Short mmCIF file of C-alpha atoms in Angstrom, two decimals:
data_model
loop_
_atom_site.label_atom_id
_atom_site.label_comp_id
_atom_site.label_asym_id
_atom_site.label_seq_id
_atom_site.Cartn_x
_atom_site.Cartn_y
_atom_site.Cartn_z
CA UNK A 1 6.83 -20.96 48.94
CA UNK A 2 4.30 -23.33 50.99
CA UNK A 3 3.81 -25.21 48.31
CA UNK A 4 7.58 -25.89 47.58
CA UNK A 5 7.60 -27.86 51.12
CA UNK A 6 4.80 -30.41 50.60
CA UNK A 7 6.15 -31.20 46.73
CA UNK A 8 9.98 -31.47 48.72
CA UNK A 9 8.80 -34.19 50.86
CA UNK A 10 6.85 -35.99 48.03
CA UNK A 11 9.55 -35.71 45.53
CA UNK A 12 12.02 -37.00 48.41
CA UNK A 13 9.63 -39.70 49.98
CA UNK A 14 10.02 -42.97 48.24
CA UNK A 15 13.58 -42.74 46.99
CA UNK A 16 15.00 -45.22 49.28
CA UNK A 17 12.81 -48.10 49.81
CA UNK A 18 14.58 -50.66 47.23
CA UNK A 19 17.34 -50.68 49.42
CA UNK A 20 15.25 -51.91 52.40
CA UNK A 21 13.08 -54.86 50.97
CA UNK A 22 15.99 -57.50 50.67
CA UNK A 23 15.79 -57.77 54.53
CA UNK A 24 15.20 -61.58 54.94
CA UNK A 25 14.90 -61.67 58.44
CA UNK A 26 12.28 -60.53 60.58
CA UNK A 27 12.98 -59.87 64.19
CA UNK A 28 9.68 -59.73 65.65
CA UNK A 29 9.07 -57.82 68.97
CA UNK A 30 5.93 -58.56 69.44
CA UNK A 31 4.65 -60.97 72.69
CA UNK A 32 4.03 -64.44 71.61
CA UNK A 33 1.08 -65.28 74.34
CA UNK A 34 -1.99 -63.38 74.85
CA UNK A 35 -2.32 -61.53 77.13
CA UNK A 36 -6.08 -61.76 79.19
CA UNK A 37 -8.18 -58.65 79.37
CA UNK A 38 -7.39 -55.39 79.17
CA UNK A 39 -4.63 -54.12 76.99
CA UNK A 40 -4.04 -51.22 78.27
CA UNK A 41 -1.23 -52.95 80.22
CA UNK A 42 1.55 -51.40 78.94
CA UNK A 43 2.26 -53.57 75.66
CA UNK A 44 1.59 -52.36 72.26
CA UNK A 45 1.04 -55.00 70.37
CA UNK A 46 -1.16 -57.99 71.02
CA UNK A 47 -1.97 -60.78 68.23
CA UNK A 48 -5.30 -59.92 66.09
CA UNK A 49 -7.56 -62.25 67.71
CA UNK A 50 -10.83 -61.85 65.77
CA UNK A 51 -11.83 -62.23 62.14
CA UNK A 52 -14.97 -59.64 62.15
CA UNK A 53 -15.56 -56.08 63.27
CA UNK A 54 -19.32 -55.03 63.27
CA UNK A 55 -21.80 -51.84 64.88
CA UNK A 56 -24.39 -52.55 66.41
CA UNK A 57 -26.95 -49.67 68.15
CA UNK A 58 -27.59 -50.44 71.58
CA UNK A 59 -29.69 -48.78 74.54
CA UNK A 60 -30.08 -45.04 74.40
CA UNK A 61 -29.29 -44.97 70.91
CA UNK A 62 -25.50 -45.33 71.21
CA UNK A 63 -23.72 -47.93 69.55
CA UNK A 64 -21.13 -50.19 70.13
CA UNK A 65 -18.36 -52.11 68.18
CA UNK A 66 -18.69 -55.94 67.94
CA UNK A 67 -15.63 -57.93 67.69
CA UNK A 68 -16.71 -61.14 66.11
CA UNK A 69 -19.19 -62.20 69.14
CA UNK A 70 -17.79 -60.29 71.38
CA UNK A 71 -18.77 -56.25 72.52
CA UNK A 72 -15.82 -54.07 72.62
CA UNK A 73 -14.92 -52.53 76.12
CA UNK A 74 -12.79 -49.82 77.07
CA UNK A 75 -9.51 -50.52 78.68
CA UNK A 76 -11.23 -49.26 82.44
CA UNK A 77 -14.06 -52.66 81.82
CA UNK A 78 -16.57 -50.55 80.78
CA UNK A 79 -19.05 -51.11 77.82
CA UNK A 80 -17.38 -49.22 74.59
CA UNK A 81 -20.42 -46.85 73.40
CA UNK A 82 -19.75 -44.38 70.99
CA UNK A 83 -23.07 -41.47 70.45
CA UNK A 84 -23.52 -41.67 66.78
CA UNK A 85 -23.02 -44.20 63.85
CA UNK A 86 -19.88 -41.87 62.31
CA UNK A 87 -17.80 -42.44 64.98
CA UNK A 88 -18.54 -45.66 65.34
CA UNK A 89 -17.99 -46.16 61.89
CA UNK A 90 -14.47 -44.95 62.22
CA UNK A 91 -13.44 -46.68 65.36
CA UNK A 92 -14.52 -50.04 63.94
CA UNK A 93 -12.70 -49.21 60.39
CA UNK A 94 -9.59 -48.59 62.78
CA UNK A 95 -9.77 -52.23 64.22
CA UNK A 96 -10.81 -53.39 60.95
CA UNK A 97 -7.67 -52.05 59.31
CA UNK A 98 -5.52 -54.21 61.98
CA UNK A 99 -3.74 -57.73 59.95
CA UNK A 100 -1.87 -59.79 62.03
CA UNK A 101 -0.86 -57.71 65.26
CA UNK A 102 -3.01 -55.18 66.92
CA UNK A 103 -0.98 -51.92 66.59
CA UNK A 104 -2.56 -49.68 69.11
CA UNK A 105 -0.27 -46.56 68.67
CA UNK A 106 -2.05 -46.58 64.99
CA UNK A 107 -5.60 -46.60 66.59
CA UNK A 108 -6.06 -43.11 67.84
CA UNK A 109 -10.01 -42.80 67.56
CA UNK A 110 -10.00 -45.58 69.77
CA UNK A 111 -7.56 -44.09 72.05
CA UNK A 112 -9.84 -40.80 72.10
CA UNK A 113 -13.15 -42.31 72.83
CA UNK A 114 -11.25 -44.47 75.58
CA UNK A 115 -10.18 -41.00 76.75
CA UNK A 116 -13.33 -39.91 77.23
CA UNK A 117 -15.29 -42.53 77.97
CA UNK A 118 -12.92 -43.80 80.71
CA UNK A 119 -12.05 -40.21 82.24
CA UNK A 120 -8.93 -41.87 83.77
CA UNK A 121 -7.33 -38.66 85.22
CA UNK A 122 -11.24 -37.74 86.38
CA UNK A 123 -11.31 -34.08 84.42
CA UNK A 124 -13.63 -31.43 84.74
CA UNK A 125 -14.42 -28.94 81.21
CA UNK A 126 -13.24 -26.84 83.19
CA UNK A 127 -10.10 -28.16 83.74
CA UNK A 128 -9.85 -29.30 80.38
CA UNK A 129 -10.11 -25.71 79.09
CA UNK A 130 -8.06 -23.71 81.42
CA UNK A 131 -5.50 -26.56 80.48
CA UNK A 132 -6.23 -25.65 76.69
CA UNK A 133 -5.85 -21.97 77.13
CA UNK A 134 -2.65 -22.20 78.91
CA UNK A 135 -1.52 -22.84 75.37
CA UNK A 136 -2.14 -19.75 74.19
CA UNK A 137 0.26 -17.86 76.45
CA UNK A 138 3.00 -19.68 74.27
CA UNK A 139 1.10 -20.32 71.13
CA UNK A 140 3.30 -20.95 68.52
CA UNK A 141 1.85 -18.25 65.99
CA UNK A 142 2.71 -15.55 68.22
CA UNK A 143 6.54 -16.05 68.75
CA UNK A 144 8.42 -15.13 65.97
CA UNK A 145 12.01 -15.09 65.62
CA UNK A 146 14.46 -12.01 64.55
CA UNK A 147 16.76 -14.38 62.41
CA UNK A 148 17.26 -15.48 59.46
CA UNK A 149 15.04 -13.17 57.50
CA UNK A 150 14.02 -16.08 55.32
CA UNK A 151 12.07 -17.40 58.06
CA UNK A 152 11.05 -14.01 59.35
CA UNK A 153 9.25 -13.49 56.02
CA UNK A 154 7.63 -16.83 55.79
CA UNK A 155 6.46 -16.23 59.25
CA UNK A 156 5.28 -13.04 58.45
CA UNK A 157 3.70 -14.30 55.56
CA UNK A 158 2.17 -17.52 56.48
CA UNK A 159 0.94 -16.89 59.88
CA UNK A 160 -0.07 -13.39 60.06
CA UNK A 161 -3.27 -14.05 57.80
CA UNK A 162 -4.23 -16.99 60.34
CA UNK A 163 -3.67 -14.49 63.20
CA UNK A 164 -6.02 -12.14 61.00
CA UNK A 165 -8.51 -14.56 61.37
CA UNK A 166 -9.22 -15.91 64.16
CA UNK A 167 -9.12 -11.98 65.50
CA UNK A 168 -11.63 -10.87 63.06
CA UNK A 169 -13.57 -14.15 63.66
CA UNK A 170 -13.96 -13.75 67.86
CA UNK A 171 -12.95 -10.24 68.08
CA UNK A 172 -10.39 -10.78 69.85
CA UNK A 173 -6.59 -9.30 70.01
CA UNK A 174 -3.48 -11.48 70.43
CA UNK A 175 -0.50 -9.98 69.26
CA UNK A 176 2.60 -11.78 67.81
CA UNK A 177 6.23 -10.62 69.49
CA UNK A 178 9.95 -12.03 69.14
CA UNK A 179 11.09 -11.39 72.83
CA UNK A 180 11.13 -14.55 74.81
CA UNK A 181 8.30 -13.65 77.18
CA UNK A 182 6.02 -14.24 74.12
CA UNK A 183 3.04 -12.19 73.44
CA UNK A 184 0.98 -10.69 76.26
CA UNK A 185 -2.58 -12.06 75.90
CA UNK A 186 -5.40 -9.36 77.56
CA UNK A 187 -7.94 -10.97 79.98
CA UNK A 188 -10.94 -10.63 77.68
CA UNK A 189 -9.39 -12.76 75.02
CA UNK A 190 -9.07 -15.56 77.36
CA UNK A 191 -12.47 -14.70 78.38
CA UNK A 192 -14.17 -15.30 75.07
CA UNK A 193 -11.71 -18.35 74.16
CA UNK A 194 -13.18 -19.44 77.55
CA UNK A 195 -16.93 -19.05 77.03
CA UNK A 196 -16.63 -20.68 73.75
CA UNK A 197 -15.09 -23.34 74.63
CA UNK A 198 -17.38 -24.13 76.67
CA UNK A 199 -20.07 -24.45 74.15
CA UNK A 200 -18.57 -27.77 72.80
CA UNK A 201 -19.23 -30.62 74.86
CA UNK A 202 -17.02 -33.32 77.11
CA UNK A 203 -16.38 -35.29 74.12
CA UNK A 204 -15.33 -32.65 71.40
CA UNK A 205 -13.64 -30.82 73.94
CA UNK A 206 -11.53 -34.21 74.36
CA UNK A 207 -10.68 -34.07 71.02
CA UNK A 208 -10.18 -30.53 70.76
CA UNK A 209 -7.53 -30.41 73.56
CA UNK A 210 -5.78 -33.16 71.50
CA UNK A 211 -5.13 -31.28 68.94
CA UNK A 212 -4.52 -28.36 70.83
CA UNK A 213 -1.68 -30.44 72.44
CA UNK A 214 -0.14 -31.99 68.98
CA UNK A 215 -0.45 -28.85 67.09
CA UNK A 216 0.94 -26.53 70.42
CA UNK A 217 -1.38 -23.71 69.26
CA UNK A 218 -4.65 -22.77 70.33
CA UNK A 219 -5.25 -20.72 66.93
CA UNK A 220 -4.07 -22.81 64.71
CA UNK A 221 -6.33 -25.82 66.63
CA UNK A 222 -9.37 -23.66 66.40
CA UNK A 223 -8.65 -22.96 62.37
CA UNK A 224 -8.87 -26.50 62.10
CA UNK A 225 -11.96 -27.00 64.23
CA UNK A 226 -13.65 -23.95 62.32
CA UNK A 227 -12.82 -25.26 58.96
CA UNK A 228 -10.59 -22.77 58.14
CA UNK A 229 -7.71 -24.77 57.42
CA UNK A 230 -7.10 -28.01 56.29
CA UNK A 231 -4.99 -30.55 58.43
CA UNK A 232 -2.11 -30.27 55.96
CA UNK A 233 -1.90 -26.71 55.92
CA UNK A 234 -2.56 -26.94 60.08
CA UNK A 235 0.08 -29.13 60.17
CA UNK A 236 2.41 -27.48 58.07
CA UNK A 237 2.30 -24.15 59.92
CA UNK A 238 2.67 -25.56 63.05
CA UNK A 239 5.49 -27.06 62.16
CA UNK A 240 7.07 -23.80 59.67
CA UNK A 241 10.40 -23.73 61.29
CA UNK A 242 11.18 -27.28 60.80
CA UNK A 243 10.02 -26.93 57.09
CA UNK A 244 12.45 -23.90 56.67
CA UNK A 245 15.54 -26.26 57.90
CA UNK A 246 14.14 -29.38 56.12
CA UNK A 247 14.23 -27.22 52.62
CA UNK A 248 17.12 -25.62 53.36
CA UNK A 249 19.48 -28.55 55.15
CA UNK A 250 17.95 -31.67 54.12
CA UNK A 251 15.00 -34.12 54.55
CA UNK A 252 15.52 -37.19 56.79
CA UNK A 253 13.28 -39.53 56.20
CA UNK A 254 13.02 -41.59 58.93
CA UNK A 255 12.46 -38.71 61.18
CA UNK A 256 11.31 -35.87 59.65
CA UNK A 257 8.71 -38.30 57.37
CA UNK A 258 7.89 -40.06 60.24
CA UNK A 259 7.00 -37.09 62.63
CA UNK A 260 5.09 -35.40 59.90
CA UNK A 261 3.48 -38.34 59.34
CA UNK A 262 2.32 -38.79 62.78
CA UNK A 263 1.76 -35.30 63.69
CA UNK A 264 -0.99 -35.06 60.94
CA UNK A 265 -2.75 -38.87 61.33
CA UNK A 266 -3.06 -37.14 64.99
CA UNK A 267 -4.16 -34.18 64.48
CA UNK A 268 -7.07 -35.59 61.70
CA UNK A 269 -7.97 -38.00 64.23
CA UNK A 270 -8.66 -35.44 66.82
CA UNK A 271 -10.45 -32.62 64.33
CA UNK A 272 -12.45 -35.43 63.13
CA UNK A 273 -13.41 -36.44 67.04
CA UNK A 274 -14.16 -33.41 67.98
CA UNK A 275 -16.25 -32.75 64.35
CA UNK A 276 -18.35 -35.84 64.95
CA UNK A 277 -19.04 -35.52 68.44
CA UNK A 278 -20.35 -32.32 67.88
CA UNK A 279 -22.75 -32.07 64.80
CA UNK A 280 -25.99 -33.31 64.71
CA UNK A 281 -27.21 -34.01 60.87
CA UNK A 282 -30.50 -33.83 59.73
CA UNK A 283 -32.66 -33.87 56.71
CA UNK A 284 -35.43 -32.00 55.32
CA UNK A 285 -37.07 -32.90 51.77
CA UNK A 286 -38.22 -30.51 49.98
CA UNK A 287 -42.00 -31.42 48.46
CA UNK A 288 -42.41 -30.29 44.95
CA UNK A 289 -45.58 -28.35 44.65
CA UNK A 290 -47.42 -28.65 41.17
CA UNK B 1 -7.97 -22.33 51.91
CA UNK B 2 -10.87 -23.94 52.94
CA UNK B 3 -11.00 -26.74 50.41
CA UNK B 4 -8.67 -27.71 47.56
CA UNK B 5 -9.75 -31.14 46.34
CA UNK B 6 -13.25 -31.37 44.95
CA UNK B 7 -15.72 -33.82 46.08
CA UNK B 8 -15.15 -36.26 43.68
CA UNK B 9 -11.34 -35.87 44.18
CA UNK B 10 -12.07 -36.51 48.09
CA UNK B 11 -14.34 -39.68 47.44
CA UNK B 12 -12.10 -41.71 45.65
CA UNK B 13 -9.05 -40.57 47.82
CA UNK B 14 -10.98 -42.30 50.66
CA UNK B 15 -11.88 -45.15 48.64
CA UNK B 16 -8.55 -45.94 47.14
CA UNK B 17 -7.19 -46.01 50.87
CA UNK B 18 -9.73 -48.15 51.89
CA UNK B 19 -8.68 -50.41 49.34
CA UNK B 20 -5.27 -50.16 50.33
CA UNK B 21 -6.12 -51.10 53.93
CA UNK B 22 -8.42 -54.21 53.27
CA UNK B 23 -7.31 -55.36 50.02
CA UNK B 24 -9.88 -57.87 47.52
CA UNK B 25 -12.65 -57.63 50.33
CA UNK B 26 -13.31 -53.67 50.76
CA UNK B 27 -16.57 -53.07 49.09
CA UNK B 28 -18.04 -55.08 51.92
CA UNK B 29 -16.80 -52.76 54.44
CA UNK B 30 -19.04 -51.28 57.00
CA UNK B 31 -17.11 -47.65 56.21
CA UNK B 32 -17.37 -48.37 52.73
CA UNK B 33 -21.01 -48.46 52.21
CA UNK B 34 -21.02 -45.64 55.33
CA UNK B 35 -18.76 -42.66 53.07
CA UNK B 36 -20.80 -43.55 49.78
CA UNK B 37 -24.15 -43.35 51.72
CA UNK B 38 -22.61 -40.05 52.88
CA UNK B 39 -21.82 -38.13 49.79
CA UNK B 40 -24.94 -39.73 47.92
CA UNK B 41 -26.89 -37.62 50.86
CA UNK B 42 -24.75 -34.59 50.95
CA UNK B 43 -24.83 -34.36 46.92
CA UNK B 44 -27.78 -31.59 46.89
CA UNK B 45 -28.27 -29.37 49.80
CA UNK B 46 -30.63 -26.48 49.66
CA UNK B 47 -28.70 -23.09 50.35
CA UNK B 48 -28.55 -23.46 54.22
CA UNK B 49 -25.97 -21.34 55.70
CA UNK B 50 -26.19 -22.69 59.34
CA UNK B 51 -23.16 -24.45 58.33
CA UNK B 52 -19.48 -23.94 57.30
CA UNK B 53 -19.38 -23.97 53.66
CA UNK B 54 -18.04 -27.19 52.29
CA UNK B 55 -18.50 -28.14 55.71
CA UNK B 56 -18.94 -32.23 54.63
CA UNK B 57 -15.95 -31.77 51.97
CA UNK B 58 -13.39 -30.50 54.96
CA UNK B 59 -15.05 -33.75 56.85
CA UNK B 60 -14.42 -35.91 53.75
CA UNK B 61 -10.65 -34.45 53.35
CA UNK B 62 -9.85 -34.81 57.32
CA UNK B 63 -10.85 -38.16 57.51
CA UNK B 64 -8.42 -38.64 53.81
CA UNK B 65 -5.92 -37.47 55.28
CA UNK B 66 -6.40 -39.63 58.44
CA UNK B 67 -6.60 -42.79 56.49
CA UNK B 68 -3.11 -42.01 53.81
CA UNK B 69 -1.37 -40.86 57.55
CA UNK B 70 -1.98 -43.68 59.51
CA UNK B 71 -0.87 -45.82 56.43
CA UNK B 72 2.56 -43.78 55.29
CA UNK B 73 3.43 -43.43 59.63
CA UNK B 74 3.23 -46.77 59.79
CA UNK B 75 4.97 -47.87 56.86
CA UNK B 76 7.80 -45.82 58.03
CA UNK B 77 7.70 -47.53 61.14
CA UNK B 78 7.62 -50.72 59.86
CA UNK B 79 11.21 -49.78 57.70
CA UNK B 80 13.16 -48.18 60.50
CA UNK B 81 11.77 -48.28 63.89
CA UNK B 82 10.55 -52.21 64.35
CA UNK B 83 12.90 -54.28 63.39
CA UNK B 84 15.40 -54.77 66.90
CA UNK B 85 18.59 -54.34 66.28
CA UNK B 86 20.54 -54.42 62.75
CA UNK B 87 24.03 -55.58 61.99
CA UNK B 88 26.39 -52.58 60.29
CA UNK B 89 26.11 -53.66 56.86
CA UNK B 90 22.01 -53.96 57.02
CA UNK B 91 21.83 -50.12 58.95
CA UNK B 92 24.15 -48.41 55.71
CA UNK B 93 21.86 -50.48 53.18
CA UNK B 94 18.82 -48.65 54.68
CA UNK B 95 20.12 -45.42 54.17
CA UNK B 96 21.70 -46.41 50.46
CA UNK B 97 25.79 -46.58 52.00
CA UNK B 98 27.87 -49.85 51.61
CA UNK B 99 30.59 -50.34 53.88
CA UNK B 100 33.96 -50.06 52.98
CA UNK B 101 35.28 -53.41 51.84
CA UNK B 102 38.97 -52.15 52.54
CA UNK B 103 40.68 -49.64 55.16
CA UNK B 104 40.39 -46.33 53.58
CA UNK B 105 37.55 -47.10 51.73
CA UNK B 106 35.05 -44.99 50.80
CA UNK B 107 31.19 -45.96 51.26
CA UNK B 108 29.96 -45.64 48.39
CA UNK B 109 32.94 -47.77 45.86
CA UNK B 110 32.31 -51.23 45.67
#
């Protein structure tokens, strides 16, 4: 029945566009001076005002994004360093990928490593994880509703396995209930959600609490991180109930296409963040021996 | 349910959005040398099982799914969401209404 909901939207997605390309005019929002240093003034779009985006590896090994001449900084002045060539990779595709206007609410690596490079709210790991784990008090696996059975089943049937999981996986318990006090979560599962959190470091964890915040689940969040799940099927199961009205009243496309869109070009951002600030690759040949 | 694409599947789901994104110009792309330096390296690996399996598949299939996102959330935004305001006539085009033409008309006769 998954299945049926990812082949509804694609079989509904593209059925309207002829009627919305005889538009003539464009009213264009955007500011028509530039604005001088940093943009994270409050606009959201500023014209593109470089032809070339390029890494370069700086001191310490870290690397930094080149716009034409110029070095990237973060919106708080400082340099813009990122700690391996992946992410920088990615952040420079982002402004690469920019024609025209900068379109900042589409750059959300860049928004992430300004996160954490900039600290603006001056967090602790602690902080950030006892903010995580406060998630899991109301995580949306665990509250189930009573009514209608269609959507008791696919709850039953789509989220209990996940729930499976991630108990077998940290040996944990977290229960799932339907009363509206949610599930009561025992001490030594926040304990070892706790202490392995705090393996990951500032930058992951950035990323990690992201998605913990788009997806409003910590399980679901750390099925993503552990390669468990896929963003789709993160995505989709987060968002089950909708899916069960949107199949059974209706698609709108201009919301429910839109959310879903940006729900999961989130959520990939912030898996992939916390994925790349985390691994470490490296490579051994193997000698052939004659 | 970790991985339902294969590799090759994943590769040229990346490429073909890179494309989208830059146009004539994207085999000169620092990300597109970057991804096939990346799967040229991760095409043998020894059995090592400190990692996830398909570990740099679910990497390759994130950062696909990153890429169509960004491109389909913005589209959509570009449709409905930044254009100001829109006279009557334009805002039941969009959704694939006319107006009525008469009093007690319906929207969808001509």
């Amino acid at each position: 029945m998954l299945r049926n909901f990812c082949s509804h939207h694609r079989q509904f997605a593209r059925v309207i566009w002829p009627f919305s390309l005889r538009q003539g005019q464009h009213v264009s929002s955007s500011p028509t001076h530039l604005q001088k240093a940093n943009y994270g003034s409050g606009i959201t779009e500023r014209k593109k005002f470089y032809e070339n985006v390029s890494i370069s590896q700086g001191e310490g090994g870290l690397f930094e994004i080149n716009l034409d001449k110029r070095k990237l900084k973060t919106p708080g002045g400082t340099l813009f360093t990122v700690p391996n060539e992946a992410l920088a990779t990615a952040v420079a595709t982002e402004w690469d990928a920019q024609k025209d206007t900068l379109k900042f609410y589409t750059m959300h690596f860049t928004t992430l490593c300004n996160t954490a490079l900039d600290n603006p709210t001056e967090r602790t790991k602690d902080q950030m994880i006892r903010a995580a784990l406060k998630f899991l008090d109301t995580d949306t696996i665990c509250y189930r509703v009573d009514e209608p059975p269609g959507l008791v089943e696919l709850q039953k049937n789509e989220w209990d396995p996940v729930l499976n999981w991630i108990e077998q996986r940290y040996n944990v318990v977290i229960g799932s209930s339907s009363s509206i006090m949610g599930p009561k979560i025992p001490e030594e599962t926040k304990e070892t959600f706790h202490q392995h959190l705090n393996s990951y470091n500032f930058w992951s964890l950035t990323g990690l609490e992201y998605v913990i915040t788009q997806l409003k689940s910590v399980v679901l969040s750390l099925g993503l991180i552990d390669k468990h799940l896929s963003v789709e099927e993160a995505v989709l199961l987060s968002r089950l109930e909708e899916e069960y009205q949107i199949q059974h009243w209706g698609n709108v496309e201009w919301a429910h296409d839109y959310d879903l869109y940006e729900l999961r070009a989130r959520t990939a951002a912030g898996a992939l963040f916390a994925h790349l600030s985390s691994e470490s690759t490296a490579v051994k040949k193997k000698l052939l021996r004659d | 349910m970790a991985a339902v694409t294969s590799p090759l599947r994943a590769c040229r789901g990346i490429l073909r959005e890179i494309r989208l994104m830059k146009g004539s110009g994207y085999r000169h792309t620092i990300v597109y040398k970057y991804v096939l330096d990346q799967f040229r390296r991760n095409q043998v690996t020894g059995a090592q099982y400190c990692r996830e399996r398909m570990d740099a598949l679910h990497t390759a299939c994130t950062y696909q799914c990153l890429l169509t996102s960004t491109r389909e959330h913005l589209q959509l935004h570009e449709v409905y969401h930044a254009r100001g305001e829109r006279d009557t006539a334009q805002m039941a085009g969009l959704v694939g209404l006319r107006l009525p033409t008469q009093p007690g008309g319906k929207g969808w006769e001509t």
